[in-house]
Coordinates of C-alpha atoms and ligand atoms in Angstrom, one line a residue:
M1 CA 18.1 -0.3 1.1
K2 CA 17.1 1.5 4.4
V3 CA 14.5 4.0 3.5
A4 CA 13.0 6.8 5.7
V5 CA 9.6 8.4 4.9
L6 CA 9.0 12.0 5.9
I7 CA 5.4 13.0 6.5
S8 CA 3.2 15.8 7.8
G9 CA -0.3 14.3 7.7
T10 CA -2.6 11.4 6.9
G11 CA 0.1 9.2 5.3
T12 CA -1.8 7.2 2.7
N13 CA 1.3 7.3 0.5
L14 CA 3.3 6.1 3.4
Q15 CA 0.8 3.2 3.8
A16 CA 1.2 2.4 0.1
L17 CA 5.0 2.3 0.5
I18 CA 4.7 0.1 3.7
D19 CA 2.3 -2.3 2.0
H20 CA 4.6 -2.6 -1.0
T21 CA 7.8 -3.1 0.9
I22 CA 6.4 -5.8 3.2
D23 CA 4.7 -7.7 0.4
P24 CA 6.5 -11.1 0.1
K25 CA 5.3 -11.3 -3.6
V26 CA 7.3 -8.2 -4.4
G27 CA 10.4 -9.2 -2.5
S28 CA 11.6 -5.5 -2.5
C29 CA 15.0 -4.7 -1.2
A30 CA 13.7 -1.4 0.1
E31 CA 12.8 -1.5 3.8
I32 CA 11.1 1.4 5.5
A33 CA 13.3 1.8 8.6
L34 CA 12.1 5.1 10.0
V35 CA 9.2 7.6 9.7
I36 CA 9.7 11.2 10.6
S37 CA 6.9 13.8 11.0
N38 CA 7.3 17.5 11.6
I39 CA 3.8 17.5 13.1
P40 CA 2.9 15.4 16.2
G41 CA -0.2 13.2 16.4
V42 CA -0.8 12.8 12.7
K43 CA -2.5 9.6 11.3
G44 CA 0.7 8.7 9.4
L45 CA 2.5 8.1 12.7
E46 CA -0.2 5.6 13.7
R47 CA 0.2 3.8 10.4
A48 CA 4.0 3.5 11.0
E49 CA 3.5 2.3 14.7
K50 CA 0.9 -0.3 13.5
A51 CA 3.5 -1.6 11.1
G52 CA 6.2 -1.7 13.8
I53 CA 8.2 1.0 12.1
P54 CA 10.2 3.4 14.4
T55 CA 8.8 7.0 14.3
K56 CA 10.2 10.4 15.3
V57 CA 8.5 13.8 15.6
I58 CA 10.8 16.7 14.9
R59 CA 8.8 19.9 15.3
H60 CA 10.0 22.7 12.9
K61 CA 8.6 25.3 15.3
E62 CA 11.2 24.4 17.9
F63 CA 14.1 25.5 15.7
K64 CA 15.3 29.0 15.2
S65 CA 15.9 28.5 11.5
R66 CA 15.1 26.2 8.6
V67 CA 18.7 25.0 8.3
E68 CA 18.8 24.0 12.0
F69 CA 15.6 22.0 11.6
D70 CA 17.0 20.3 8.5
M71 CA 20.3 19.6 10.3
K72 CA 18.3 17.8 13.1
V73 CA 16.4 15.8 10.5
H74 CA 19.7 14.9 8.7
E75 CA 21.4 13.8 12.0
T76 CA 18.4 11.6 12.9
L77 CA 18.5 10.0 9.4
A78 CA 22.3 9.5 9.5
S79 CA 22.3 7.9 12.9
A80 CA 19.5 5.5 11.8
G81 CA 21.7 4.4 8.9
I82 CA 19.1 5.7 6.3
E83 CA 20.2 5.4 2.7
F84 CA 17.2 6.9 0.9
I85 CA 14.4 9.4 1.7
C86 CA 10.8 9.4 0.4
L87 CA 8.8 12.6 1.0
A88 CA 5.1 11.7 1.4
G89 CA 2.9 14.7 2.1
F90 CA 5.9 16.4 3.9
M91 CA 5.0 20.1 3.8
R92 CA 8.3 21.8 4.6
I93 CA 10.6 23.2 2.0
L94 CA 14.1 21.6 2.5
S95 CA 17.2 23.8 2.4
G96 CA 19.7 23.6 -0.4
E97 CA 22.3 22.2 2.0
F98 CA 20.0 19.3 3.0
V99 CA 19.0 18.6 -0.6
R100 CA 22.6 18.6 -1.8
K101 CA 23.6 16.1 1.0
W102 CA 20.8 13.7 -0.2
H103 CA 21.2 14.4 -4.0
G104 CA 19.9 11.5 -5.9
R105 CA 18.7 9.8 -2.7
L106 CA 15.6 12.0 -2.1
I107 CA 12.3 11.7 -4.0
N108 CA 8.7 13.1 -3.6
V109 CA 5.3 12.6 -5.0
H110 CA 3.5 15.6 -6.4
P111 CA -0.3 15.5 -7.3
S112 CA -0.1 16.9 -10.9
L113 CA 1.6 16.0 -14.2
L114 CA 4.8 18.1 -13.7
P115 CA 6.0 20.5 -14.9
S116 CA 2.4 21.7 -14.9
F117 CA 0.8 22.9 -11.7
K118 CA 3.7 23.1 -9.3
G119 CA 3.3 24.1 -5.7
M120 CA 0.9 23.7 -2.8
N121 CA -2.5 23.9 -4.5
A122 CA -2.1 21.7 -7.6
H123 CA -5.7 20.4 -7.6
K124 CA -7.1 24.0 -7.4
L125 CA -4.9 25.1 -10.3
V126 CA -6.0 22.0 -12.3
L127 CA -9.7 22.8 -11.9
E128 CA -9.2 26.5 -12.7
A129 CA -7.2 25.6 -15.8
G130 CA -10.1 23.4 -17.0
V131 CA -7.7 20.6 -18.1
R132 CA -9.3 17.2 -18.8
V133 CA -6.3 15.1 -17.7
T134 CA -4.3 15.4 -14.5
G135 CA -2.2 12.9 -12.6
C136 CA 0.7 12.5 -10.3
S137 CA 4.5 12.7 -10.6
V138 CA 7.2 11.0 -8.6
H139 CA 10.4 13.0 -9.0
F140 CA 13.9 13.5 -7.5
V141 CA 14.0 16.4 -5.1
V142 CA 16.3 19.3 -6.1
E143 CA 16.6 22.7 -4.5
E144 CA 14.1 24.3 -6.9
V145 CA 10.7 23.1 -5.7
D146 CA 8.8 20.5 -7.7
A147 CA 11.5 20.8 -10.5
G148 CA 13.6 17.6 -10.2
A149 CA 13.9 14.8 -12.8
I150 CA 10.7 12.8 -13.1
I151 CA 10.8 9.1 -12.4
V152 CA 7.2 7.9 -12.8
Q153 CA 3.9 9.6 -13.8
E154 CA 0.4 8.3 -13.9
A155 CA -2.5 10.1 -15.7
V156 CA -5.9 10.6 -14.1
P157 CA -9.1 11.9 -15.8
V158 CA -10.7 15.1 -14.5
C159 CA -14.5 14.4 -14.3
P160 CA -17.3 16.9 -14.7
G161 CA -18.3 18.3 -11.3
D162 CA -15.0 17.4 -9.8
T163 CA -14.1 19.3 -6.6
I164 CA -10.6 19.6 -5.1
E165 CA -11.6 16.7 -2.8
T166 CA -13.0 14.3 -5.4
L167 CA -9.9 15.1 -7.6
Q168 CA -7.5 14.6 -4.7
E169 CA -9.1 11.2 -3.9
R170 CA -8.8 10.0 -7.5
V171 CA -5.2 11.2 -7.9
K172 CA -4.2 9.6 -4.6
G173 CA -5.3 6.3 -6.0
A174 CA -2.8 6.8 -8.8
E175 CA -0.1 8.0 -6.3
H176 CA -0.5 4.8 -4.3
K177 CA 0.6 2.8 -7.4
A178 CA 3.1 5.2 -8.8
Y179 CA 5.1 5.8 -5.7
P180 CA 5.9 2.1 -4.9
R181 CA 6.7 1.6 -8.6
A182 CA 9.2 4.5 -8.5
L183 CA 10.8 3.3 -5.3
E184 CA 11.2 -0.2 -6.8
L185 CA 12.9 1.1 -9.9
I186 CA 15.4 2.9 -7.7
A187 CA 15.9 0.0 -5.1
S188 CA 16.4 -2.5 -8.0
N189 CA 19.0 -0.2 -9.6
A190 CA 17.0 0.2 -12.8
L191 CA 17.6 3.9 -12.8
K192 CA 19.4 6.7 -10.9
L193 CA 19.7 10.5 -11.0
G194 CA 22.5 11.3 -13.5
D195 CA 25.1 14.0 -12.9
D196 CA 23.4 16.1 -15.5
G197 CA 20.3 16.1 -13.4
R198 CA 18.4 13.8 -15.7
I199 CA 17.2 10.3 -15.2
M200 CA 19.8 7.7 -16.1
W201 CA 18.5 4.2 -17.0
L202 CA 21.0 1.6 -16.0
N203 CA 21.4 -1.5 -18.3
S204 CA 19.4 -4.4 -17.1
D205 CA 22.2 -7.0 -17.4
Ligands
LIG301 N1 14.2 22.0 -1.8 C1 13.0 21.3 -1.9 N2 12.3 21.0 -0.8 C2 11.1 20.3 -0.9 C3 10.3 20.0 0.2 C4 9.1 19.4 0.1 C5 8.6 19.1 -1.2 C6 7.2 18.5 -1.2 N3 6.3 19.4 -1.9 C7 6.0 20.7 -1.4 C8 5.9 21.7 -2.3 C9 5.7 23.0 -1.8 C10 5.6 23.3 -0.4 C11 5.3 24.7 0.1 O1 5.4 25.7 -0.7 N4 5.0 24.8 1.4 C12 4.6 26.1 1.9 C13 5.8 26.6 2.6 C14 6.2 25.7 3.8 C15 7.6 26.1 4.3 O2 7.7 27.3 4.7 O3 8.4 25.2 4.3 C16 5.7 22.2 0.5 C17 6.0 20.9 0.0 C18 9.3 19.4 -2.3 C19 10.6 20.0 -2.2 C20 11.4 20.3 -3.4 O4 11.0 20.0 -4.6 N5 12.6 21.0 -3.2
LIG302 N1 2.5 15.6 -1.7 C1 1.0 15.4 -1.7 O1 0.5 15.4 -0.4 C2 -0.5 14.4 -0.3 C3 -0.1 13.5 0.8 O2 -1.2 12.7 1.1 P1 -0.9 11.5 2.2 O3 0.1 10.6 1.6 O4 -0.5 12.1 3.5 O5 -2.3 10.8 2.3 C4 -0.5 13.7 -1.6 O6 -1.6 14.1 -2.4 C5 0.8 14.1 -2.3 O7 0.7 14.2 -3.7

């Protein structure tokens, strides 16, 4: 399954997906065939280049509208024969039109236990709420932000004295296990997004 990873920054989740898909012990049928960033010069692009994965920068600032940016991204994905998209620290909201075109073939990792703490500053909200357990969620992407069906979650303790930085680092450690696991469930046809918008587990035989 030809997978594209969309990034905007450091790309540690991209790295985890790369390491997973090239691991001969895993024998994954997911292959990362393209990495697209909306920001030039980010570390995630270096990670892809080091792994010999084609990269493309599509600057959202160069487009008059969100939809035109999304269309360029879609065309780039289609011409590369991409079958599945992983968002990994991609910080642009995608238009409903794009999300509909990739319905069931587009997932994201969010740094909280959804449906709690949606949006951009999950770790800050977690600390302010004083919860003792947080975590990460890998979910299908739907038009409503951070609201799609959840595929995998992993819990992470909140420790006394945690800051946004210490929390983010601990949660990322969980993301790097959860994301490859979620991609493998999909690539191995263990589950898919049902027409009712909920996870459908496919029989193993
Ligand atoms: N339609 C749809 N698209 C998404 C795009 C990215 C992410 C990743 N998580 C994200 C969640 C929130 C944001 C956000 O609010 N950014 C500030 C505004 C930036 C902008 O103007 O674009 C970005 C990524 C999730 C979604 C999603 O759940 N649904
Ligand atoms: N969506 C959020 O953005 C961050 C991306 O980090 P990286 O994968 O670029 O290191 C991760 O914490 C992820 O949960």
